[in-house]
Amino acid sequence: MNDPFLLFDLLLASAVIALAVATLSVRDLFASIVLFVIFGLLSALAWVRLSAPDVALAEAAIGTGVTGALLLKTLHHMRFVTGRLGQDAAESVTPAQPVPAPVIWANAALCGLITLGLAMAFFAAPQAGPGFEALVTDAMPESGVTHPVTAVLLNFRSYDTLMEVVVLLAAVIAVWQIERGLSEAPAPALGEIWHGFARLTLPAIVVVGTYLLWKGSEAPGGAFQSGAVLAAVGLLLLLSRNYVPRPAHRGLARWAFVLGTGVFAAIALLVAGGGREVFEYPAEHAYSLILLIEGLVTISIAVTLAALFHGREPVALAIEEKRHDT
Amino acid sequence: MTIDPITLAVFVPLFGAIAAFVFPRAAVWLGLGAVLATCATVLGLAREVLAAGEVVTPLGGWAPPLGISLRADGLSVAMLGMSAIVGLLVSFGALDALRDLRQRQYFWPLWLLLLTGMNGVYLSTDIFNLYVMIEVIALAAVGLTVLSGTKDAVRAGLEYMYASILGALLFLMGVGFVYLQLGRLDFAGLIAAEPSGALSAALALMVIGLLLKTALFPLHFWLPAAHANATAPASALLSGLVVKAALYIFLRLTTYMPLPDEILVTLIGALGAGAVLWGGVQALRAERLKLLVAWSTVTQIGLIFLAFARAGQVGLTESWKAAALLILAHGVAKSAMFLAAGRIKDEVGHDRIADLDKSDIRPTLAQFTFALAAISLIGLPPSLGFIGKWSLMEGAMAAGYWHWVAVTMIGTLMSVAYFSRVFAGFLRFDRMRGELAEHKGWALADIAPLTLAVAAISLGLMAAPILSFIELGYPFGELP
């Protein structure tokens, strides 16, 4: 018992596992989502204990916050489709579709196999752990930033990061193009009290999100985490009906979606030449270029995530008009 | 500012996608322009590869393993070329096939993002980068699947997305295992690594993920519905090109990290044989034309895996060529066939195989295209499919794997049988009396699929130059 945190770690690990089991086994979808959110928060804590604060921030902001909101929105829609929307909260249990036992057992066997393999690989892996650490440390002075994770994401392997932003762009295009003949639930709304809550929290969220972005060059943080936090602003605006998407806003929204990807890719190409490769930022400008890219990518991520939460492309339909009656 | 064609091959379609999304009114022309520009870029890259054997660009000036390099050799340029040319012709086909304004606007950004992802895969030398690229492909492909907007398509698209994401996650987990063992993610690291149990486990995870994405029996469950319910150009892209990206990664990985065991190789072959037989039976039973064509994709994927089923490094150094030829042949012929099937459906108004001969409209040119594509898929000479099948069987015979030869023969006979069902519908045994509008079903839109089908046949005559081209830069030797 040398490490005072050992007991805490053990508790945390068992709690994470117990929450995972509970999330999978609980019958009500709403309870399942809530458990999943708690599971995500504790996982974020586990990442902190594993000395991976960047992953912890991402897990908390994206894996838990945005994903939880998307899941709840979907549940709202499902309740609307099945006619359970207006029911009393206590009664409106949305049962999960039962999964056949053979499927469960096959899944369990496969997951067990993978876990076993992971454990074996962990114990077989060299203890010192080869990795990028030495290489990253050597290359840090030329990266333009002082936080190694940011250096890897936005300089050494910025091609991967660009493509991850493209993934998000593909997601929002795919969501927008789905034919909107489907029935749609009235947008969920916050009540009276929540307006005050929104007013109080919005500035704080903006500050936290911007801080995460700004700090990213020297400490954990960065575009993805910051974008997810700022997306919460969009979510609150949508929920409090301070902003109602309209067909006329589509053009602007499209620009906002592609802003990060476009500028990132354009900078990558424009720095090439004079003996430099694509993505090779000149050392004296590396910091400002990385900050510019991160800032614009953050805006795109925030807008995209908020749009994904809203779901449909705002098109002129009769339904649109009825939305203001609540 | 001078930028190599190798980088542009990824960036041109990316910028095209952005432009087509931001300016939806001009999406068609922007998209078509971007595909044309991509073709030009690939042509430039092919010239460089012809001159130098291989082209390598370290992005950001950071050499692997810290950074990521793009690398082009004969095989990757062949894949790029197939995607670009098939893509261009499918794009021309899409001009006519997509009538709905919404479909016209959204087809182009999704298809160009798809092209970005596929080109990225063919130029990648890093397994984490490959993961990101297959995610780009997956989302764009799901978008294209549901483009038709029918309820069946949305359901099939959702199933496709689940399968695709599960496959990508398995692949990612394998990537994590590799990083844990080797501390690097580039291909050179994989080649240099000592084979070990943990690395084999990593390879197994990645391979299962890829098999799910490429729809090898019995992981093919998502494919028929997804490919049959999409719009014709989307089906052509999904069936002709998208499944090839995962196949290509499989081809590369299994040569850099050889499958450790004869039993595993036999298992791959057995799954391939299962796909050939099961897909054949399902194609014989299919009631709709597009479903039949989709099941034929399942059998063709199985056939390509039969080509892999030759153990050891020696087996692979020979059999990858047969696999590559079959991949190219299927890409060209299947996209032609799906476009033709879409044309037939457009003209006749339905695609029920049993009622094809009862229509008074006769889309002769589309039917001719379908038959030409079928010739290549069945593997009749002189088509490219014939050359691929021939080298598959030649290799299997040389290695003494007579059972795989038998499976290939049975699969060929089955494909003759199920395509004959369609041909019988094209012929008219006087079941339809009265005025025949023989020339009604022709349109300018038939040109794109017809060109593809003619290419599928005539490329077989160019098999020798194609073979020597894909060996350029010797894909499976030592990386620099």
PDB file of N, CA, C and O in Angstrom, chain B residues 355-415:
ATOM      1  N   ASP B 355     -40.536 -10.121 -64.458  1.00  0.00           N
ATOM      2  CA  ASP B 355     -41.401  -9.360 -65.359  1.00  0.00           C
ATOM      3  C   ASP B 355     -40.625  -8.541 -66.387  1.00  0.00           C
ATOM      4  O   ASP B 355     -41.200  -7.714 -67.092  1.00  0.00           O
ATOM      5  N   LEU B 356     -39.301  -8.780 -66.453  1.00  0.00           N
ATOM      6  CA  LEU B 356     -38.497  -7.939 -67.342  1.00  0.00           C
ATOM      7  C   LEU B 356     -38.933  -8.082 -68.797  1.00  0.00           C
ATOM      8  O   LEU B 356     -38.901  -7.117 -69.552  1.00  0.00           O
ATOM      9  N   ASP B 357     -39.361  -9.295 -69.189  1.00  0.00           N
ATOM     10  CA  ASP B 357     -39.692  -9.482 -70.598  1.00  0.00           C
ATOM     11  C   ASP B 357     -41.126  -9.079 -70.909  1.00  0.00           C
ATOM     12  O   ASP B 357     -41.573  -9.227 -72.028  1.00  0.00           O
ATOM     13  N   LYS B 358     -41.831  -8.592 -69.949  1.00  0.00           N
ATOM     14  CA  LYS B 358     -43.224  -8.221 -70.215  1.00  0.00           C
ATOM     15  C   LYS B 358     -43.382  -6.742 -70.508  1.00  0.00           C
ATOM     16  O   LYS B 358     -44.487  -6.279 -70.749  1.00  0.00           O
ATOM     17  N   SER B 359     -42.277  -6.022 -70.446  1.00  0.00           N
ATOM     18  CA  SER B 359     -42.392  -4.584 -70.655  1.00  0.00           C
ATOM     19  C   SER B 359     -42.406  -4.278 -72.150  1.00  0.00           C
ATOM     20  O   SER B 359     -41.770  -4.967 -72.941  1.00  0.00           O
ATOM     21  N   ASP B 360     -43.134  -3.247 -72.535  1.00  0.00           N
ATOM     22  CA  ASP B 360     -43.128  -2.909 -73.958  1.00  0.00           C
ATOM     23  C   ASP B 360     -42.014  -1.923 -74.286  1.00  0.00           C
ATOM     24  O   ASP B 360     -41.767  -1.632 -75.455  1.00  0.00           O
ATOM     25  N   ILE B 361     -41.352  -1.427 -73.281  1.00  0.00           N
ATOM     26  CA  ILE B 361     -40.169  -0.608 -73.547  1.00  0.00           C
ATOM     27  C   ILE B 361     -38.958  -1.513 -73.448  1.00  0.00           C
ATOM     28  O   ILE B 361     -38.874  -2.362 -72.568  1.00  0.00           O
ATOM     29  N   ARG B 362     -38.027  -1.310 -74.362  1.00  0.00           N
ATOM     30  CA  ARG B 362     -36.891  -2.210 -74.397  1.00  0.00           C
ATOM     31  C   ARG B 362     -35.604  -1.410 -74.354  1.00  0.00           C
ATOM     32  O   ARG B 362     -35.137  -0.912 -75.382  1.00  0.00           O
ATOM     33  N   PRO B 363     -35.014  -1.245 -73.190  1.00  0.00           N
ATOM     34  CA  PRO B 363     -33.768  -0.467 -73.075  1.00  0.00           C
ATOM     35  C   PRO B 363     -32.588  -1.286 -73.603  1.00  0.00           C
ATOM     36  O   PRO B 363     -31.748  -1.776 -72.834  1.00  0.00           O
ATOM     37  N   THR B 364     -32.515  -1.418 -74.917  1.00  0.00           N
ATOM     38  CA  THR B 364     -31.572  -2.349 -75.536  1.00  0.00           C
ATOM     39  C   THR B 364     -30.128  -2.067 -75.153  1.00  0.00           C
ATOM     40  O   THR B 364     -29.368  -2.980 -74.861  1.00  0.00           O
ATOM     41  N   LEU B 365     -29.768  -0.776 -75.176  1.00  0.00           N
ATOM     42  CA  LEU B 365     -28.367  -0.438 -74.946  1.00  0.00           C
ATOM     43  C   LEU B 365     -27.973  -0.783 -73.514  1.00  0.00           C
ATOM     44  O   LEU B 365     -26.888  -1.321 -73.267  1.00  0.00           O
ATOM     45  N   ALA B 366     -28.859  -0.487 -72.566  1.00  0.00           N
ATOM     46  CA  ALA B 366     -28.573  -0.818 -71.172  1.00  0.00           C
ATOM     47  C   ALA B 366     -28.475  -2.327 -70.996  1.00  0.00           C
ATOM     48  O   ALA B 366     -27.631  -2.839 -70.253  1.00  0.00           O
ATOM     49  N   GLN B 367     -29.340  -3.057 -71.727  1.00  0.00           N
ATOM     50  CA  GLN B 367     -29.285  -4.511 -71.624  1.00  0.00           C
ATOM     51  C   GLN B 367     -27.982  -5.054 -72.202  1.00  0.00           C
ATOM     52  O   GLN B 367     -27.357  -5.957 -71.642  1.00  0.00           O
ATOM     53  N   PHE B 368     -27.558  -4.469 -73.308  1.00  0.00           N
ATOM     54  CA  PHE B 368     -26.285  -4.859 -73.913  1.00  0.00           C
ATOM     55  C   PHE B 368     -25.136  -4.604 -72.935  1.00  0.00           C
ATOM     56  O   PHE B 368     -24.253  -5.442 -72.735  1.00  0.00           O
ATOM     57  N   THR B 369     -25.179  -3.414 -72.288  1.00  0.00           N
ATOM     58  CA  THR B 369     -24.156  -3.074 -71.298  1.00  0.00           C
ATOM     59  C   THR B 369     -24.130  -4.094 -70.177  1.00  0.00           C
ATOM     60  O   THR B 369     -23.068  -4.565 -69.757  1.00  0.00           O
ATOM     61  N   PHE B 370     -25.326  -4.444 -69.698  1.00  0.00           N
ATOM     62  CA  PHE B 370     -25.428  -5.410 -68.606  1.00  0.00           C
ATOM     63  C   PHE B 370     -24.777  -6.725 -69.023  1.00  0.00           C
ATOM     64  O   PHE B 370     -24.001  -7.323 -68.274  1.00  0.00           O
ATOM     65  N   ALA B 371     -25.048  -7.157 -70.254  1.00  0.00           N
ATOM     66  CA  ALA B 371     -24.502  -8.430 -70.721  1.00  0.00           C
ATOM     67  C   ALA B 371     -22.983  -8.371 -70.822  1.00  0.00           C
ATOM     68  O   ALA B 371     -22.286  -9.309 -70.428  1.00  0.00           O
ATOM     69  N   LEU B 372     -22.459  -7.251 -71.331  1.00  0.00           N
ATOM     70  CA  LEU B 372     -20.998  -7.124 -71.436  1.00  0.00           C
ATOM     71  C   LEU B 372     -20.352  -7.195 -70.059  1.00  0.00           C
ATOM     72  O   LEU B 372     -19.356  -7.890 -69.853  1.00  0.00           O
ATOM     73  N   ALA B 373     -20.960  -6.473 -69.094  1.00  0.00           N
ATOM     74  CA  ALA B 373     -20.413  -6.501 -67.737  1.00  0.00           C
ATOM     75  C   ALA B 373     -20.479  -7.911 -67.175  1.00  0.00           C
ATOM     76  O   ALA B 373     -19.549  -8.377 -66.501  1.00  0.00           O
ATOM     77  N   ALA B 374     -21.578  -8.611 -67.477  1.00  0.00           N
ATOM     78  CA  ALA B 374     -21.720  -9.980 -66.977  1.00  0.00           C
ATOM     79  C   ALA B 374     -20.636 -10.881 -67.555  1.00  0.00           C
ATOM     80  O   ALA B 374     -20.113 -11.756 -66.857  1.00  0.00           O
ATOM     81  N   ILE B 375     -20.260 -10.636 -68.812  1.00  0.00           N
ATOM     82  CA  ILE B 375     -19.200 -11.457 -69.426  1.00  0.00           C
ATOM     83  C   ILE B 375     -17.907 -11.332 -68.630  1.00  0.00           C
ATOM     84  O   ILE B 375     -17.236 -12.314 -68.343  1.00  0.00           O
ATOM     85  N   SER B 376     -17.604 -10.094 -68.200  1.00  0.00           N
ATOM     86  CA  SER B 376     -16.383  -9.915 -67.423  1.00  0.00           C
ATOM     87  C   SER B 376     -16.526 -10.543 -66.029  1.00  0.00           C
ATOM     88  O   SER B 376     -15.584 -11.128 -65.506  1.00  0.00           O
ATOM     89  N   LEU B 377     -17.714 -10.418 -65.438  1.00  0.00           N
ATOM     90  CA  LEU B 377     -17.893 -10.960 -64.082  1.00  0.00           C
ATOM     91  C   LEU B 377     -17.891 -12.487 -64.110  1.00  0.00           C
ATOM     92  O   LEU B 377     -17.372 -13.133 -63.192  1.00  0.00           O
ATOM     93  N   ILE B 378     -18.478 -13.066 -65.147  1.00  0.00           N
ATOM     94  CA  ILE B 378     -18.444 -14.523 -65.262  1.00  0.00           C
ATOM     95  C   ILE B 378     -17.011 -14.976 -65.509  1.00  0.00           C
ATOM     96  O   ILE B 378     -16.574 -16.006 -65.004  1.00  0.00           O
ATOM     97  N   GLY B 379     -16.268 -14.166 -66.257  1.00  0.00           N
ATOM     98  CA  GLY B 379     -14.881 -14.504 -66.521  1.00  0.00           C
ATOM     99  C   GLY B 379     -14.665 -15.151 -67.867  1.00  0.00           C
ATOM    100  O   GLY B 379     -13.865 -16.074 -68.007  1.00  0.00           O
ATOM    101  N   LEU B 380     -15.412 -14.681 -68.880  1.00  0.00           N
ATOM    102  CA  LEU B 380     -15.203 -15.202 -70.230  1.00  0.00           C
ATOM    103  C   LEU B 380     -14.076 -14.413 -70.895  1.00  0.00           C
ATOM    104  O   LEU B 380     -13.947 -13.218 -70.670  1.00  0.00           O
ATOM    105  N   PRO B 381     -13.265 -15.050 -71.725  1.00  0.00           N
ATOM    106  CA  PRO B 381     -12.229 -14.310 -72.436  1.00  0.00           C
ATOM    107  C   PRO B 381     -12.864 -13.348 -73.432  1.00  0.00           C
ATOM    108  O   PRO B 381     -13.955 -13.637 -73.924  1.00  0.00           O
ATOM    109  N   PRO B 382     -12.227 -12.241 -73.774  1.00  0.00           N
ATOM    110  CA  PRO B 382     -10.920 -11.793 -73.320  1.00  0.00           C
ATOM    111  C   PRO B 382     -10.998 -10.793 -72.168  1.00  0.00           C
ATOM    112  O   PRO B 382     -10.107  -9.979 -72.030  1.00  0.00           O
ATOM    113  N   SER B 383     -12.048 -10.836 -71.383  1.00  0.00           N
ATOM    114  CA  SER B 383     -12.262  -9.753 -70.410  1.00  0.00           C
ATOM    115  C   SER B 383     -11.189  -9.764 -69.325  1.00  0.00           C
ATOM    116  O   SER B 383     -10.453 -10.728 -69.168  1.00  0.00           O
ATOM    117  N   LEU B 384     -11.139  -8.654 -68.565  1.00  0.00           N
ATOM    118  CA  LEU B 384     -10.181  -8.554 -67.468  1.00  0.00           C
ATOM    119  C   LEU B 384     -10.519  -9.576 -66.379  1.00  0.00           C
ATOM    120  O   LEU B 384      -9.635 -10.135 -65.733  1.00  0.00           O
ATOM    121  N   GLY B 385     -11.823  -9.818 -66.208  1.00  0.00           N
ATOM    122  CA  GLY B 385     -12.227 -10.824 -65.232  1.00  0.00           C
ATOM    123  C   GLY B 385     -11.677 -12.193 -65.582  1.00  0.00           C
ATOM    124  O   GLY B 385     -11.279 -12.966 -64.698  1.00  0.00           O
ATOM    125  N   PHE B 386     -11.614 -12.480 -66.869  1.00  0.00           N
ATOM    126  CA  PHE B 386     -11.046 -13.760 -67.321  1.00  0.00           C
ATOM    127  C   PHE B 386      -9.582 -13.873 -66.918  1.00  0.00           C
ATOM    128  O   PHE B 386      -9.147 -14.889 -66.371  1.00  0.00           O
ATOM    129  N   ILE B 387      -8.833 -12.789 -67.165  1.00  0.00           N
ATOM    130  CA  ILE B 387      -7.402 -12.831 -66.841  1.00  0.00           C
ATOM    131  C   ILE B 387      -7.216 -13.041 -65.337  1.00  0.00           C
ATOM    132  O   ILE B 387      -6.382 -13.831 -64.890  1.00  0.00           O
ATOM    133  N   GLY B 388      -8.035 -12.315 -64.538  1.00  0.00           N
ATOM    134  CA  GLY B 388      -7.929 -12.457 -63.093  1.00  0.00           C
ATOM    135  C   GLY B 388      -8.226 -13.872 -62.654  1.00  0.00           C
ATOM    136  O   GLY B 388      -7.483 -14.475 -61.872  1.00  0.00           O
ATOM    137  N   LYS B 389      -9.324 -14.421 -63.166  1.00  0.00           N
ATOM    138  CA  LYS B 389      -9.699 -15.776 -62.781  1.00  0.00           C
ATOM    139  C   LYS B 389      -8.650 -16.776 -63.233  1.00  0.00           C
ATOM    140  O   LYS B 389      -8.325 -17.732 -62.539  1.00  0.00           O
ATOM    141  N   TRP B 390      -8.129 -16.545 -64.426  1.00  0.00           N
ATOM    142  CA  TRP B 390      -7.123 -17.445 -64.974  1.00  0.00           C
ATOM    143  C   TRP B 390      -5.903 -17.479 -64.058  1.00  0.00           C
ATOM    144  O   TRP B 390      -5.408 -18.544 -63.701  1.00  0.00           O
ATOM    145  N   SER B 391      -5.423 -16.281 -63.672  1.00  0.00           N
ATOM    146  CA  SER B 391      -4.209 -16.302 -62.857  1.00  0.00           C
ATOM    147  C   SER B 391      -4.512 -16.855 -61.462  1.00  0.00           C
ATOM    148  O   SER B 391      -3.648 -17.471 -60.846  1.00  0.00           O
ATOM    149  N   LEU B 392      -5.739 -16.674 -60.983  1.00  0.00           N
ATOM    150  CA  LEU B 392      -6.125 -17.293 -59.712  1.00  0.00           C
ATOM    151  C   LEU B 392      -5.994 -18.814 -59.814  1.00  0.00           C
ATOM    152  O   LEU B 392      -5.349 -19.474 -58.998  1.00  0.00           O
ATOM    153  N   MET B 393      -6.601 -19.370 -60.889  1.00  0.00           N
ATOM    154  CA  MET B 393      -6.647 -20.830 -60.999  1.00  0.00           C
ATOM    155  C   MET B 393      -5.274 -21.387 -61.324  1.00  0.00           C
ATOM    156  O   MET B 393      -4.881 -22.438 -60.820  1.00  0.00           O
ATOM    157  N   GLU B 394      -4.519 -20.654 -62.152  1.00  0.00           N
ATOM    158  CA  GLU B 394      -3.177 -21.094 -62.480  1.00  0.00           C
ATOM    159  C   GLU B 394      -2.334 -21.210 -61.214  1.00  0.00           C
ATOM    160  O   GLU B 394      -1.652 -22.216 -60.979  1.00  0.00           O
ATOM    161  N   GLY B 395      -2.448 -20.162 -60.372  1.00  0.00           N
ATOM    162  CA  GLY B 395      -1.681 -20.181 -59.124  1.00  0.00           C
ATOM    163  C   GLY B 395      -2.115 -21.310 -58.218  1.00  0.00           C
ATOM    164  O   GLY B 395      -1.295 -22.004 -57.616  1.00  0.00           O
ATOM    165  N   ALA B 396      -3.447 -21.483 -58.109  1.00  0.00           N
ATOM    166  CA  ALA B 396      -3.944 -22.529 -57.226  1.00  0.00           C
ATOM    167  C   ALA B 396      -3.503 -23.906 -57.715  1.00  0.00           C
ATOM    168  O   ALA B 396      -3.122 -24.772 -56.925  1.00  0.00           O
ATOM    169  N   MET B 397      -3.510 -24.087 -59.032  1.00  0.00           N
ATOM    170  CA  MET B 397      -3.082 -25.381 -59.564  1.00  0.00           C
ATOM    171  C   MET B 397      -1.603 -25.599 -59.316  1.00  0.00           C
ATOM    172  O   MET B 397      -1.179 -26.682 -58.908  1.00  0.00           O
ATOM    173  N   ALA B 398      -0.800 -24.537 -59.543  1.00  0.00           N
ATOM    174  CA  ALA B 398       0.641 -24.683 -59.352  1.00  0.00           C
ATOM    175  C   ALA B 398       0.953 -25.044 -57.902  1.00  0.00           C
ATOM    176  O   ALA B 398       1.897 -25.779 -57.623  1.00  0.00           O
ATOM    177  N   ALA B 399       0.147 -24.507 -56.981  1.00  0.00           N
ATOM    178  CA  ALA B 399       0.402 -24.788 -55.568  1.00  0.00           C
ATOM    179  C   ALA B 399      -0.283 -26.079 -55.129  1.00  0.00           C
ATOM    180  O   ALA B 399      -0.168 -26.472 -53.975  1.00  0.00           O
ATOM    181  N   GLY B 400      -1.005 -26.710 -56.030  1.00  0.00           N
ATOM    182  CA  GLY B 400      -1.645 -27.982 -55.679  1.00  0.00           C
ATOM    183  C   GLY B 400      -2.939 -27.823 -54.904  1.00  0.00           C
ATOM    184  O   GLY B 400      -3.413 -28.759 -54.279  1.00  0.00           O
ATOM    185  N   TYR B 401      -3.532 -26.629 -54.914  1.00  0.00           N
ATOM    186  CA  TYR B 401      -4.800 -26.415 -54.194  1.00  0.00           C
ATOM    187  C   TYR B 401      -5.959 -26.693 -55.147  1.00  0.00           C
ATOM    188  O   TYR B 401      -6.656 -25.784 -55.572  1.00  0.00           O
ATOM    189  N   TRP B 402      -6.203 -27.946 -55.445  1.00  0.00           N
ATOM    190  CA  TRP B 402      -7.238 -28.280 -56.414  1.00  0.00           C
ATOM    191  C   TRP B 402      -8.626 -27.934 -55.913  1.00  0.00           C
ATOM    192  O   TRP B 402      -9.519 -27.626 -56.701  1.00  0.00           O
ATOM    193  N   HIS B 403      -8.808 -27.972 -54.580  1.00  0.00           N
ATOM    194  CA  HIS B 403     -10.148 -27.677 -54.064  1.00  0.00           C
ATOM    195  C   HIS B 403     -10.552 -26.238 -54.376  1.00  0.00           C
ATOM    196  O   HIS B 403     -11.698 -25.958 -54.671  1.00  0.00           O
ATOM    197  N   TRP B 404      -9.588 -25.301 -54.351  1.00  0.00           N
ATOM    198  CA  TRP B 404      -9.961 -23.916 -54.672  1.00  0.00           C
ATOM    199  C   TRP B 404     -10.297 -23.785 -56.158  1.00  0.00           C
ATOM    200  O   TRP B 404     -11.154 -23.002 -56.542  1.00  0.00           O
ATOM    201  N   VAL B 405      -9.608 -24.565 -56.994  1.00  0.00           N
ATOM    202  CA  VAL B 405      -9.944 -24.547 -58.421  1.00  0.00           C
ATOM    203  C   VAL B 405     -11.384 -25.010 -58.611  1.00  0.00           C
ATOM    204  O   VAL B 405     -12.171 -24.404 -59.352  1.00  0.00           O
ATOM    205  N   ALA B 406     -11.734 -26.086 -57.877  1.00  0.00           N
ATOM    206  CA  ALA B 406     -13.096 -26.616 -58.000  1.00  0.00           C
ATOM    207  C   ALA B 406     -14.120 -25.563 -57.582  1.00  0.00           C
ATOM    208  O   ALA B 406     -15.127 -25.348 -58.272  1.00  0.00           O
ATOM    209  N   VAL B 407     -13.847 -24.886 -56.456  1.00  0.00           N
ATOM    210  CA  VAL B 407     -14.791 -23.869 -55.991  1.00  0.00           C
ATOM    211  C   VAL B 407     -14.931 -22.764 -57.031  1.00  0.00           C
ATOM    212  O   VAL B 407     -16.041 -22.298 -57.325  1.00  0.00           O
ATOM    213  N   THR B 408     -13.799 -22.341 -57.624  1.00  0.00           N
ATOM    214  CA  THR B 408     -13.856 -21.285 -58.632  1.00  0.00           C
ATOM    215  C   THR B 408     -14.722 -21.712 -59.810  1.00  0.00           C
ATOM    216  O   THR B 408     -15.541 -20.928 -60.319  1.00  0.00           O
ATOM    217  N   MET B 409     -14.546 -22.970 -60.230  1.00  0.00           N
ATOM    218  CA  MET B 409     -15.344 -23.467 -61.359  1.00  0.00           C
ATOM    219  C   MET B 409     -16.833 -23.465 -61.011  1.00  0.00           C
ATOM    220  O   MET B 409     -17.672 -23.008 -61.803  1.00  0.00           O
ATOM    221  N   ILE B 410     -17.149 -23.988 -59.812  1.00  0.00           N
ATOM    222  CA  ILE B 410     -18.570 -24.026 -59.417  1.00  0.00           C
ATOM    223  C   ILE B 410     -19.127 -22.615 -59.372  1.00  0.00           C
ATOM    224  O   ILE B 410     -20.230 -22.339 -59.862  1.00  0.00           O
ATOM    225  N   GLY B 411     -18.343 -21.676 -58.805  1.00  0.00           N
ATOM    226  CA  GLY B 411     -18.798 -20.292 -58.730  1.00  0.00           C
ATOM    227  C   GLY B 411     -19.046 -19.716 -60.114  1.00  0.00           C
ATOM    228  O   GLY B 411     -20.023 -18.985 -60.339  1.00  0.00           O
ATOM    229  N   THR B 412     -18.169 -20.051 -61.059  1.00  0.00           N
ATOM    230  CA  THR B 412     -18.336 -19.555 -62.421  1.00  0.00           C
ATOM    231  C   THR B 412     -19.633 -20.087 -63.033  1.00  0.00           C
ATOM    232  O   THR B 412     -20.408 -19.327 -63.627  1.00  0.00           O
ATOM    233  N   LEU B 413     -19.864 -21.393 -62.840  1.00  0.00           N
ATOM    234  CA  LEU B 413     -21.100 -21.971 -63.383  1.00  0.00           C
ATOM    235  C   LEU B 413     -22.320 -21.308 -62.767  1.00  0.00           C
ATOM    236  O   LEU B 413     -23.305 -20.995 -63.456  1.00  0.00           O
ATOM    237  N   MET B 414     -22.258 -21.075 -61.437  1.00  0.00           N
ATOM    238  CA  MET B 414     -23.402 -20.438 -60.789  1.00  0.00           C
ATOM    239  C   MET B 414     -23.623 -19.043 -61.345  1.00  0.00           C
ATOM    240  O   MET B 414     -24.768 -18.607 -61.527  1.00  0.00           O
ATOM    241  N   SER B 415     -22.521 -18.317 -61.616  1.00  0.00           N
ATOM    242  CA  SER B 415     -22.709 -16.951 -62.118  1.00  0.00           C
ATOM    243  C   SER B 415     -23.325 -16.993 -63.522  1.00  0.00           C
ATOM    244  O   SER B 415     -24.162 -16.149 -63.848  1.00  0.00           O
TER     245      SER B 415
END
